[in-house]
mmCIF file of C-alpha atoms in Angstrom:
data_model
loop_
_atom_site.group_PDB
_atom_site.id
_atom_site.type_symbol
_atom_site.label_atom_id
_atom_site.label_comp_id
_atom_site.label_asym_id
_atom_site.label_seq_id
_atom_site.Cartn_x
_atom_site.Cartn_y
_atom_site.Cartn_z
ATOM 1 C CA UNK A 1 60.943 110.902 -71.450
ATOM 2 C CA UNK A 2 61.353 110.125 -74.921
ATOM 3 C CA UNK A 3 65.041 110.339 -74.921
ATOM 4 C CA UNK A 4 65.644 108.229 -71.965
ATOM 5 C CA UNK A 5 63.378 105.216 -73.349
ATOM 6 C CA UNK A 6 65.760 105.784 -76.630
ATOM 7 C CA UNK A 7 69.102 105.339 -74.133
ATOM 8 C CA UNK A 8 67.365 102.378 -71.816
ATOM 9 C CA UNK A 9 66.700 100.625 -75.652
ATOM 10 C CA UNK A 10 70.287 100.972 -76.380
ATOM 11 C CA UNK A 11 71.642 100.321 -73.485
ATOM 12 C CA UNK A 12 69.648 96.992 -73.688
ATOM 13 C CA UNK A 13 70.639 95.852 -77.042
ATOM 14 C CA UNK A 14 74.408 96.313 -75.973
ATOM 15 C CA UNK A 15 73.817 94.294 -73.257
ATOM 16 C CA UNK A 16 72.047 91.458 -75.067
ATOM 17 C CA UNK A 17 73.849 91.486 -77.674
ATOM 18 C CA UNK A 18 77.764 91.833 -77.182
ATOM 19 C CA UNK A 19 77.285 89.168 -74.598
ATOM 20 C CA UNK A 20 75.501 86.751 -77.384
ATOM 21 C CA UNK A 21 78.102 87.159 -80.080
ATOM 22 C CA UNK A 22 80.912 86.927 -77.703
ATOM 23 C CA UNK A 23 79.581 83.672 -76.139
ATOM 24 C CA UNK A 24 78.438 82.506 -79.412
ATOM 25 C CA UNK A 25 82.056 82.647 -80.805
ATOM 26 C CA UNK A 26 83.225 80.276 -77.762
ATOM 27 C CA UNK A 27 79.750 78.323 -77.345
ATOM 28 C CA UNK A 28 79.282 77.437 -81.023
ATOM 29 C CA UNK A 29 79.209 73.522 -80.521
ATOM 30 C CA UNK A 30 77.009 73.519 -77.202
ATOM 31 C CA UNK A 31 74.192 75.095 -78.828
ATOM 32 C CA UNK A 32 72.471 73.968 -75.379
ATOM 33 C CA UNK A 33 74.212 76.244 -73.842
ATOM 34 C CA UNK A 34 74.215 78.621 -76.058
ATOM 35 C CA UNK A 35 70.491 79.213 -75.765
ATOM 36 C CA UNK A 36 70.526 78.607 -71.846
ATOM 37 C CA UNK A 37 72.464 81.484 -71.853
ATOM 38 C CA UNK A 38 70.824 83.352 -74.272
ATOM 39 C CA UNK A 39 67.343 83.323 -72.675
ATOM 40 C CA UNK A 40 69.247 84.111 -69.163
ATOM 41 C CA UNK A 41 70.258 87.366 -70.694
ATOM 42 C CA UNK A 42 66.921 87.910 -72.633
ATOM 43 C CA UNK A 43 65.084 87.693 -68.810
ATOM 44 C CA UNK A 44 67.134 90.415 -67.407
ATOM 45 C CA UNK A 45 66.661 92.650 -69.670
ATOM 46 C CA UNK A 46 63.301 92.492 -69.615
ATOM 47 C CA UNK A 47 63.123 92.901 -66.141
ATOM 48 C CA UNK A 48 64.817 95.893 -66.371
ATOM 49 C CA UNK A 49 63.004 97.443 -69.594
ATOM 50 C CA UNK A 50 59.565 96.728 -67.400
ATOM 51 C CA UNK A 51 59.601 100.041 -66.167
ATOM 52 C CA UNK A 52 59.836 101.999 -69.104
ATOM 53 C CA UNK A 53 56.481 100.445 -70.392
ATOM 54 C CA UNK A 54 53.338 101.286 -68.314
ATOM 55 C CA UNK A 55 51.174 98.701 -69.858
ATOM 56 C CA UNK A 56 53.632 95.951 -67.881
ATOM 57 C CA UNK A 57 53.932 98.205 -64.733
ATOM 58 C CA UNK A 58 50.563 99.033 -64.349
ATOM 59 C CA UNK A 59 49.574 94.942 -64.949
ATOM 60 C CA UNK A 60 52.204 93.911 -62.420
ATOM 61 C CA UNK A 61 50.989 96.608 -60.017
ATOM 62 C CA UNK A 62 47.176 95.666 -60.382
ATOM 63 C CA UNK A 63 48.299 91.761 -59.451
ATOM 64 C CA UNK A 64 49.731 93.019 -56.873
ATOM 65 C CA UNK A 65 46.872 94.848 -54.797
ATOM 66 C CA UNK A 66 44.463 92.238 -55.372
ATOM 67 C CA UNK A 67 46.810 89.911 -53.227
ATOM 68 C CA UNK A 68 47.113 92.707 -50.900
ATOM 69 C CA UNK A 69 43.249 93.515 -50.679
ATOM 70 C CA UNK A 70 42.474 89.957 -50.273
ATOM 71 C CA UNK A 71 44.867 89.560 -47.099
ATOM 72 C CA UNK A 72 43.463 93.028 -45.691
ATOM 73 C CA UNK A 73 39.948 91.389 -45.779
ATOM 74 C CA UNK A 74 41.250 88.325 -43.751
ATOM 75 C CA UNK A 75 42.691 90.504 -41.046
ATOM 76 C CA UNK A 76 39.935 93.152 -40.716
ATOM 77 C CA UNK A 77 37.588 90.270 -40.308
ATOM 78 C CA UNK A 78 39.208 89.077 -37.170
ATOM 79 C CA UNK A 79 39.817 92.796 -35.957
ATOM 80 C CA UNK A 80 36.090 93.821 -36.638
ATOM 81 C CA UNK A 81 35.225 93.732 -32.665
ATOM 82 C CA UNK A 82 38.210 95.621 -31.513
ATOM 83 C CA UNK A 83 36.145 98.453 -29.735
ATOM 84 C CA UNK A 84 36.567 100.762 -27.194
ATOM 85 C CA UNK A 85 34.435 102.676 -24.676
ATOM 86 C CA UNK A 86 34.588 106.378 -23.969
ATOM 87 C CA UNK A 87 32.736 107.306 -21.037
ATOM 88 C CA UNK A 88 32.434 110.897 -19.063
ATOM 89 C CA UNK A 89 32.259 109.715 -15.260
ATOM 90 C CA UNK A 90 28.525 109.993 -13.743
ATOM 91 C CA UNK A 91 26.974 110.737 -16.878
ATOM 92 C CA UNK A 92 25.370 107.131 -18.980
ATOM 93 C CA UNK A 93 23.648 109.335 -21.443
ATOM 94 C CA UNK A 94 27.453 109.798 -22.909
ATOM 95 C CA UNK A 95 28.484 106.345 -23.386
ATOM 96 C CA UNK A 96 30.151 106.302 -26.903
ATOM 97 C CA UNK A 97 32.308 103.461 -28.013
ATOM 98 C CA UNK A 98 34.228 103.420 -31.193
ATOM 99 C CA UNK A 99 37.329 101.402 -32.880
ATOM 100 C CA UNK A 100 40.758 101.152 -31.565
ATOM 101 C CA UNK A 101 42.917 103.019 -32.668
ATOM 102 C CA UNK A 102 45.637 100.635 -33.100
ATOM 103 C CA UNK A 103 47.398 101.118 -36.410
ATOM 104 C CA UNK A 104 45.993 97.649 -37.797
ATOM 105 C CA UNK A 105 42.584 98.566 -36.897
ATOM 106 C CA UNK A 106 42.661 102.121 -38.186
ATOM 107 C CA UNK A 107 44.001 100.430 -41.576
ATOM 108 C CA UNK A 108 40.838 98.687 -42.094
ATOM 109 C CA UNK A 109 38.726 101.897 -42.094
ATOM 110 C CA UNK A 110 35.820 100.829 -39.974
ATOM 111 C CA UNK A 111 32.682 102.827 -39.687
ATOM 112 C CA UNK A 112 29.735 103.890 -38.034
ATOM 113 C CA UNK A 113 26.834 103.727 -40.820
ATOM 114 C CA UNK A 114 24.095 105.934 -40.897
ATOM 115 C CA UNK A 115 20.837 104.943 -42.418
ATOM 116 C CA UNK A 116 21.644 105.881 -45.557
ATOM 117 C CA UNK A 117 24.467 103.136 -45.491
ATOM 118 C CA UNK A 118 22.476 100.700 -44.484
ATOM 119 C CA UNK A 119 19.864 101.100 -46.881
ATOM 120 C CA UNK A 120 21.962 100.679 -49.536
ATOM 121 C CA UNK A 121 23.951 97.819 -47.870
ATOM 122 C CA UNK A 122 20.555 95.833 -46.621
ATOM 123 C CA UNK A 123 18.628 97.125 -49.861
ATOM 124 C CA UNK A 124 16.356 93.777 -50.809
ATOM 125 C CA UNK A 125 17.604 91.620 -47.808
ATOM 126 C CA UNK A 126 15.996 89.350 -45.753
ATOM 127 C CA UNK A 127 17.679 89.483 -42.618
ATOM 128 C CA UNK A 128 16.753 86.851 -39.787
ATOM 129 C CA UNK A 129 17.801 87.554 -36.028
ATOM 130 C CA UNK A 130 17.548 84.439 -33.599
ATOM 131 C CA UNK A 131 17.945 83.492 -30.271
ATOM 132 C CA UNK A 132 16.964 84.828 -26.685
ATOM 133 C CA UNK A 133 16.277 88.331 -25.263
ATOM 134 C CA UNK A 134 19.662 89.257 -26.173
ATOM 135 C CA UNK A 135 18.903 88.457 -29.795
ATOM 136 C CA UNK A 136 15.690 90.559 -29.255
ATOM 137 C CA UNK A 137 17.949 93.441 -28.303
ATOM 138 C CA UNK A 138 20.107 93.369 -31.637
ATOM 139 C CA UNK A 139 16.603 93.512 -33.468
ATOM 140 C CA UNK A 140 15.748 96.753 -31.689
ATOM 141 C CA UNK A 141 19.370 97.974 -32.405
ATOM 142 C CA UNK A 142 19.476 97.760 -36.195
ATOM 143 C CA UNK A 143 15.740 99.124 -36.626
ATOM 144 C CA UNK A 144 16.603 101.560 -34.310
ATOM 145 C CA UNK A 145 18.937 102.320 -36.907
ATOM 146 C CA UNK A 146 16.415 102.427 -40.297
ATOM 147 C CA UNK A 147 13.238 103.614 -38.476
ATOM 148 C CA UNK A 148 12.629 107.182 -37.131
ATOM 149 C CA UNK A 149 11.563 107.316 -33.634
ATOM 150 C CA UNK A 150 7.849 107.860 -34.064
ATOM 151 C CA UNK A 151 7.623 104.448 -35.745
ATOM 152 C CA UNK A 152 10.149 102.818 -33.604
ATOM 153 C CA UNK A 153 8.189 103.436 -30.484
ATOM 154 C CA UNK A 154 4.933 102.292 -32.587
ATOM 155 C CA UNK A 155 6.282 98.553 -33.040
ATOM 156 C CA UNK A 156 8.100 98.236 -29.451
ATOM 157 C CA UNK A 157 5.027 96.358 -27.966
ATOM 158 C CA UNK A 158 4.985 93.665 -30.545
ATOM 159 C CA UNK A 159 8.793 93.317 -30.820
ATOM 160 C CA UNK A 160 9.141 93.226 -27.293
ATOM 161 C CA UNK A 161 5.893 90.572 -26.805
ATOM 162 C CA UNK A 162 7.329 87.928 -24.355
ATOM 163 C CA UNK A 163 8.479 85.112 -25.562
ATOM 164 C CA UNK A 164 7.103 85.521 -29.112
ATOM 165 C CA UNK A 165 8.620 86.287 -32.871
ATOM 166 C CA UNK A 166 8.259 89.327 -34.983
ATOM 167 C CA UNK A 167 8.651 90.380 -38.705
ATOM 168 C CA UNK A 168 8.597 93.575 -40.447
ATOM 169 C CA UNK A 169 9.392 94.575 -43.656
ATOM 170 C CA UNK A 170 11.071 98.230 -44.270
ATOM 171 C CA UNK A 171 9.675 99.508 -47.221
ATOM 172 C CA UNK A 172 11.951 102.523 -47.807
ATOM 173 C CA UNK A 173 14.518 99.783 -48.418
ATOM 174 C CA UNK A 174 13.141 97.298 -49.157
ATOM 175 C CA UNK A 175 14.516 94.823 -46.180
ATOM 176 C CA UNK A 176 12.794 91.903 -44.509
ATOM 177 C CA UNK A 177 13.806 91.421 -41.098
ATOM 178 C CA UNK A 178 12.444 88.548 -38.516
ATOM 179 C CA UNK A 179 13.086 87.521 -34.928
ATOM 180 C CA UNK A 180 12.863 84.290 -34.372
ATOM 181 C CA UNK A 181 12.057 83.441 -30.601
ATOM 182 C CA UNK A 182 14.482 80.444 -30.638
ATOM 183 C CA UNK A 183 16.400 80.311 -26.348
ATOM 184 C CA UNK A 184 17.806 76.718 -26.883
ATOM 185 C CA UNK A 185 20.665 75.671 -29.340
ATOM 186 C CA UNK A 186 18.307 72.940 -30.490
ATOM 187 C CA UNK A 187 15.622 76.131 -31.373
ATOM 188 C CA UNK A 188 17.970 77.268 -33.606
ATOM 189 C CA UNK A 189 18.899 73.547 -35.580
ATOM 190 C CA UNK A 190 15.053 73.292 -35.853
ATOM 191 C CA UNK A 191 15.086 76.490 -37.853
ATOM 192 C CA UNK A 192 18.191 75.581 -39.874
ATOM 193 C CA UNK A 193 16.402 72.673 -41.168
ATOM 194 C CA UNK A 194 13.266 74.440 -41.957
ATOM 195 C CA UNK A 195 15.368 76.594 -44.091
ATOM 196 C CA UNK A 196 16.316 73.574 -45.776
ATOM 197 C CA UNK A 197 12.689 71.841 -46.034
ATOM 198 C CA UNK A 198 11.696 75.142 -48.017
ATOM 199 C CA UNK A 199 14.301 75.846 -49.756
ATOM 200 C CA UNK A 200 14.177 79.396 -48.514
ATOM 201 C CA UNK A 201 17.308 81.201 -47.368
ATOM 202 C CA UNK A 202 17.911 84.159 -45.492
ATOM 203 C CA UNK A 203 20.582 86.630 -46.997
ATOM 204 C CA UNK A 204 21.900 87.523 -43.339
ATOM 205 C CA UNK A 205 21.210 85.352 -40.610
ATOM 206 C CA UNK A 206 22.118 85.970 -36.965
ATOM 207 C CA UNK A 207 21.876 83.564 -34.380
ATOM 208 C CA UNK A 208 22.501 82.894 -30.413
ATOM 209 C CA UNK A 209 21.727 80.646 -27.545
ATOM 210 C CA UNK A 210 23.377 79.485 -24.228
ATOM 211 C CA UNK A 211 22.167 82.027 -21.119
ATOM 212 C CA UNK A 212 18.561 79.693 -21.044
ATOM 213 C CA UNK A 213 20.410 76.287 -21.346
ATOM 214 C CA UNK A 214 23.101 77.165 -18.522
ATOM 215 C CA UNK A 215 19.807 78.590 -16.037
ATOM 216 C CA UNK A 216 17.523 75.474 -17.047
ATOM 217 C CA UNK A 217 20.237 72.731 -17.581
ATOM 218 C CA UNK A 218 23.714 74.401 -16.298
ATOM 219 C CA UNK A 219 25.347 70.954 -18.283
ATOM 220 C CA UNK A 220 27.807 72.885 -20.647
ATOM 221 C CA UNK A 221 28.819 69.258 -22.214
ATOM 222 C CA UNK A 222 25.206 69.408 -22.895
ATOM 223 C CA UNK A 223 25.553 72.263 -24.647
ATOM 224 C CA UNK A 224 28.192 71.516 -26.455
ATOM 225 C CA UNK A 225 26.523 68.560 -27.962
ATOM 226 C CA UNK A 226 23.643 70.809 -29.045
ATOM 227 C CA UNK A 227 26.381 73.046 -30.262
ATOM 228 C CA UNK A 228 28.067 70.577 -32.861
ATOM 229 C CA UNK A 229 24.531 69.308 -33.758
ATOM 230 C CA UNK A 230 24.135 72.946 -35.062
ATOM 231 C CA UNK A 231 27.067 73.593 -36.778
ATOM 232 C CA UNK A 232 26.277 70.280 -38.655
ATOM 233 C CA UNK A 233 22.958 71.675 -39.833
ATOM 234 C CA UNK A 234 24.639 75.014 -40.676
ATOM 235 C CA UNK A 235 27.103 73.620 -42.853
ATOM 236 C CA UNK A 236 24.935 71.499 -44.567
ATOM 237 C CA UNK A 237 22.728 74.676 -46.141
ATOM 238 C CA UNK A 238 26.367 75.313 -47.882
ATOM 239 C CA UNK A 239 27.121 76.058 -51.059
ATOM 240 C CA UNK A 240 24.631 73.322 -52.603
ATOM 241 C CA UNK A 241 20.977 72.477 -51.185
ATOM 242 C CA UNK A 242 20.163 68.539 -52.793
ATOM 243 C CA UNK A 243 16.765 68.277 -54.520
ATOM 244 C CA UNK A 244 14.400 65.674 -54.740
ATOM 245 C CA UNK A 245 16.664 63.149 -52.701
ATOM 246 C CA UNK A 246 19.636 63.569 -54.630
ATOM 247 C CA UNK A 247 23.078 63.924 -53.653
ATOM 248 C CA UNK A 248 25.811 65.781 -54.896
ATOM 249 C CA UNK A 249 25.957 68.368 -57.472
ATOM 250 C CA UNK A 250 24.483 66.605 -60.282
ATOM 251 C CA UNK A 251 20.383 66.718 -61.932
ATOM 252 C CA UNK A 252 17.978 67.781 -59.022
ATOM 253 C CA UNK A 253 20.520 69.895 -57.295
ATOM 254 C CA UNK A 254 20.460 73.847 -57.474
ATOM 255 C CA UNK A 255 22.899 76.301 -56.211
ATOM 256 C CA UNK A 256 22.045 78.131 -52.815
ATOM 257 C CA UNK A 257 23.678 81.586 -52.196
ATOM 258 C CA UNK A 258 25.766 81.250 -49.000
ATOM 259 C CA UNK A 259 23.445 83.889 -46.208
ATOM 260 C CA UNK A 260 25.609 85.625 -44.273
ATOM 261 C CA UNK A 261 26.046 83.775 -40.937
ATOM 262 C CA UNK A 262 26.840 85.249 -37.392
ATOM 263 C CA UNK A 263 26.869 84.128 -33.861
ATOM 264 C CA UNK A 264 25.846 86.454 -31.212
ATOM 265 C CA UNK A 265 27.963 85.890 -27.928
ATOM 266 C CA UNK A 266 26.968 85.443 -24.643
ATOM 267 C CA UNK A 267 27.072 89.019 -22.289
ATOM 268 C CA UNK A 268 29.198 89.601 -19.415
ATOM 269 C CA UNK A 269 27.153 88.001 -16.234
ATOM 270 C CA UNK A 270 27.601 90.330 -13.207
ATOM 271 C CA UNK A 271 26.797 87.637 -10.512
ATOM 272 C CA UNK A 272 25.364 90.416 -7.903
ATOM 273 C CA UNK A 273 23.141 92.441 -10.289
ATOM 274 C CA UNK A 274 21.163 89.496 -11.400
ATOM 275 C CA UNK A 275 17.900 89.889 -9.887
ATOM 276 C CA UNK A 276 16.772 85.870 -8.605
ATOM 277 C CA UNK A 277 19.015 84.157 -6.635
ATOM 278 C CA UNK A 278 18.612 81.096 -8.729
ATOM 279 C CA UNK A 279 20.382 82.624 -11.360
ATOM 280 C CA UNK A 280 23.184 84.078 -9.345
ATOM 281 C CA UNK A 281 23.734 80.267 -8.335
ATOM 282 C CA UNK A 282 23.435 78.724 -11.795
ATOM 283 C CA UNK A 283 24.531 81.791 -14.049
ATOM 284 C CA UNK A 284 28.106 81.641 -11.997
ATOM 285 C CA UNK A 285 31.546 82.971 -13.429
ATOM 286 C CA UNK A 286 32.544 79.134 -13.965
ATOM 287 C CA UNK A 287 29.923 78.110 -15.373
ATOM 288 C CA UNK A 288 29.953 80.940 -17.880
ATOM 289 C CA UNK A 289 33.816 80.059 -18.646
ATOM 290 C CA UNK A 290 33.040 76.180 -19.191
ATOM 291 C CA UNK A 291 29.719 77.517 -21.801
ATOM 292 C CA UNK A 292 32.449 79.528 -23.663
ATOM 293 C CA UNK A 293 35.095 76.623 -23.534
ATOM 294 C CA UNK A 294 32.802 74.272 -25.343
ATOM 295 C CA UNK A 295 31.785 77.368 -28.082
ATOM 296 C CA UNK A 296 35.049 77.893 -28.904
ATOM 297 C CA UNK A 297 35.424 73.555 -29.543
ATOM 298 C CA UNK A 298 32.591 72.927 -31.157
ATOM 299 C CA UNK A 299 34.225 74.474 -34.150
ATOM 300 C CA UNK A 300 30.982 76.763 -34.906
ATOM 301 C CA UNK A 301 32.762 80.499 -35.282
ATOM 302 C CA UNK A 302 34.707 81.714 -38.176
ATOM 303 C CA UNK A 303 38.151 82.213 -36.077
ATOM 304 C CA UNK A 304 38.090 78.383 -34.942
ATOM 305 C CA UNK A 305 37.485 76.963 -38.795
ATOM 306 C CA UNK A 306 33.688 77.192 -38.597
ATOM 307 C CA UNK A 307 31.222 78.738 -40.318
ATOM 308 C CA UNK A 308 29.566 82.104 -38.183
ATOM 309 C CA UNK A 309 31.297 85.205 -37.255
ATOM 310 C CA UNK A 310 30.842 85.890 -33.352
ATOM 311 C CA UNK A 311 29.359 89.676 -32.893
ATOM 312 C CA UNK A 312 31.640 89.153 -29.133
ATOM 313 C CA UNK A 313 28.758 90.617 -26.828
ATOM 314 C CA UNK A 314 30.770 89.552 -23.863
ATOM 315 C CA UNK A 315 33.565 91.865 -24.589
ATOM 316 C CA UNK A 316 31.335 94.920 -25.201
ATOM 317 C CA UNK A 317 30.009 94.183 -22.364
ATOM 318 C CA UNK A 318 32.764 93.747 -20.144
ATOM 319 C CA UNK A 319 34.462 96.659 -21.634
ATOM 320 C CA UNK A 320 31.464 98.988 -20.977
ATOM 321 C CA UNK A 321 30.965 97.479 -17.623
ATOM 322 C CA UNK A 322 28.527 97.552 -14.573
ATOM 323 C CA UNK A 323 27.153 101.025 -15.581
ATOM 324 C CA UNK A 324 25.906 99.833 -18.548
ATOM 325 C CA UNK A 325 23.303 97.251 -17.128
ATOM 326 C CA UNK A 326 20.872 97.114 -14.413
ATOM 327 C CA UNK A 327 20.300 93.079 -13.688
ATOM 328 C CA UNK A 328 23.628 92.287 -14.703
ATOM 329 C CA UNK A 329 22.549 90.844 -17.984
ATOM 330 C CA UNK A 330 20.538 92.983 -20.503
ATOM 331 C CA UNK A 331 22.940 95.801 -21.715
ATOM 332 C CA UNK A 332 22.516 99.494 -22.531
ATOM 333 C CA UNK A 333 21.449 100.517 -26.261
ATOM 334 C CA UNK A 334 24.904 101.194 -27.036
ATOM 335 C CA UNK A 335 26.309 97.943 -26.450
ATOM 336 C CA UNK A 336 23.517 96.463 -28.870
ATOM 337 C CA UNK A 337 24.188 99.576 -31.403
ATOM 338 C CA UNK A 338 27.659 98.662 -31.304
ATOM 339 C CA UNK A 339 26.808 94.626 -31.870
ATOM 340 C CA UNK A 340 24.906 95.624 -34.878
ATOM 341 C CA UNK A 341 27.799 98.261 -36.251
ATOM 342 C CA UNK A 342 29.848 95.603 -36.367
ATOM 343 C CA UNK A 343 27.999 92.897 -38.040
ATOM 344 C CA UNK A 344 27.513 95.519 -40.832
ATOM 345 C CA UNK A 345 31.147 96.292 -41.607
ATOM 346 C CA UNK A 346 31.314 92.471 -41.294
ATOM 347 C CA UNK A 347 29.257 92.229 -44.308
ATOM 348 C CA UNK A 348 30.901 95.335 -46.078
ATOM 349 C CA UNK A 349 34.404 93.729 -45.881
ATOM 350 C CA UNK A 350 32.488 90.003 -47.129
ATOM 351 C CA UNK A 351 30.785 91.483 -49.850
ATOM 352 C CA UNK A 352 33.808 93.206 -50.775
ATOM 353 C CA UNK A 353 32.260 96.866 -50.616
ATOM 354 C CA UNK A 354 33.344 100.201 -48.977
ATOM 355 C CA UNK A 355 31.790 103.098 -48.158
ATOM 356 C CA UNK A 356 32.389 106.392 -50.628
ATOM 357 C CA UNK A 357 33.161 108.984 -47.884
#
């Protein structure tokens, strides 16, 4: 090793030097040149003396997988709800689900966390869940998750109160977690700005609304006017919360950690399961499309420049399919399990963690 950084020094002094003397004998009045040239040469050779140093290599190598982590970050976000269902025919108690196994998924390492995981992920959070009866199912998810089953059938008749909210704080780890009854898009502005008013922030906050406003109004420019309302009030709790009526980051203003923001898609509607006919008229296919439509334009999710990651309930849905519901609109466990998976590898890749496995 020795010996061959001895031969790669002399090879490099023959190289910068014969070349220097010789063109200095012809480029003695254009010293301009002269040193143009010089500093040429000098470049190359260091380029090619690079390796024999590990100091360099090892700097130019770090550089490099920072740029390289960063980009896989950007990608796995958008790939995060790529799942797949693997049922055995006539047998629900063996719905499983799990990533694709697509080569650009598989890079990103997803993972099904245990509570363990998510103790240490969620450890001190305050995690806020709002929105309808689908939001109420994401809830019962993630505790599902943290709680043993003895306690997790203990809360289920407060969590599951019609109509109502619901807090409880995990000790074991320390995490916070409220449901916010909130069916209407203009719920859920309402509670953005009383965020604000208090200057109280949630570290994860996720969010929903559309299946009451398309039975009640079924006016999806409505909707979309509520929609842009909300993103308005989302963006403003980011990065810098004015105090005292001031504007700006100047005196009176303090810094607000960004929460953690997702939006929590509408389901697959199966028109014939649901269970009035005043929703199978309302709740129709098109109407469902034109809801989405006006979603994806009011600029509120992460892949259309806004600011909340969609957890894509209507493709776990549609991918688990008719077996998985009974009214054609609340889901099995699993599709809520898998919701809530999802939203927590979200915040592995944003808080730029992975698991130790």
């Amino acid at each position: 090793m020795f010996g061959g950084l001895q031969f790669g020094l002399l090879l490099a002094c023959i190289v910068l030097f014969v070349p220097m003397v010789m063109a200095g004998w012809h480029l003695s009045r254009n010293k301009m040149l002269f040193f143009s040239g010089a500093l040429f040469i000098s470049l190359a050779v260091c380029v090619h003396l690079t390796p024999y140093f590990p100091s360099v290599s090892d700097f130019v190598t770090s550089v490099q997988s920072v740029v390289i982590f960063d980009n896989r970050d950007d990608s796995c976000i958008n790939l995060v709800n790529e799942v797949v269902w693997d049922m055995k025919p006539m047998r629900e108690e063996l719905l499983n689900w799990g990533w694709s196994k697509s080569w650009k998924v598989m890079a990103c390492e997803f993972q099904k966390l245990g509570k363990g995981d998510i103790s240490d992920l969620l450890n001190g959070s305050w995690v806020v869940v709002a929105g309808d009866s689908q939001s109420r199912l994401v809830v019962q998810s993630l505790l599902g998750l943290v709680l043993n089953s003895e306690r997790m059938e203990s809360i289920k008749g407060d969590l599951f109160r019609r109509h109502s909210d619901y807090g409880i704080v995990v000790e074991e780890m320390g995490m916070k977690l409220d449901f916010v009854w909130a069916p209407y898009v203009a719920n859920l502005s309402n509670l953005m700005m009383g965020f604000k008013q208090n200057r109280s922030y949630p570290d994860v906050l996720v969010m929903g609304a559309g299946l009451w406003h398309m039975l009640h109004f079924t006016n999806a420019s409505s909707y979309g006017v509520d929609l842009k309302s909300l993103r308005s009030s989302v963006v403003s709790l980011l990065p810098l919360a004015p105090e005292l009526g001031t504007d700006g980051p100047v005196m009176g203003t303090v810094s607000v950690r960004s929460p953690h923001l997702f939006w929590l898609g509408m389901p697959m509607l199966i028109n014939g399961m649901l269970n009035t006919e005043e929703k199978r008229e309302k709740l129709s296919d098109e109407m469902w499309h034109a809801y989405d439509k006006v979603l994806r334009d009011s600029r509120l999710l992460h892949r259309y420049g806004g600011p909340c990651l969609l957890l894509d309930i209507q493709s776990l849905s549609w991918n688990c399919g008719p077996r998985c519901t009974v009214d054609g609109m609340h889901y099995d466990g699993a599709v809520y399990e898998a919701a809530v998976q999802i939203l927590l590898n979200a915040l592995l890749i944003e808080s730029h963690q992975k698991l130790i496995t």
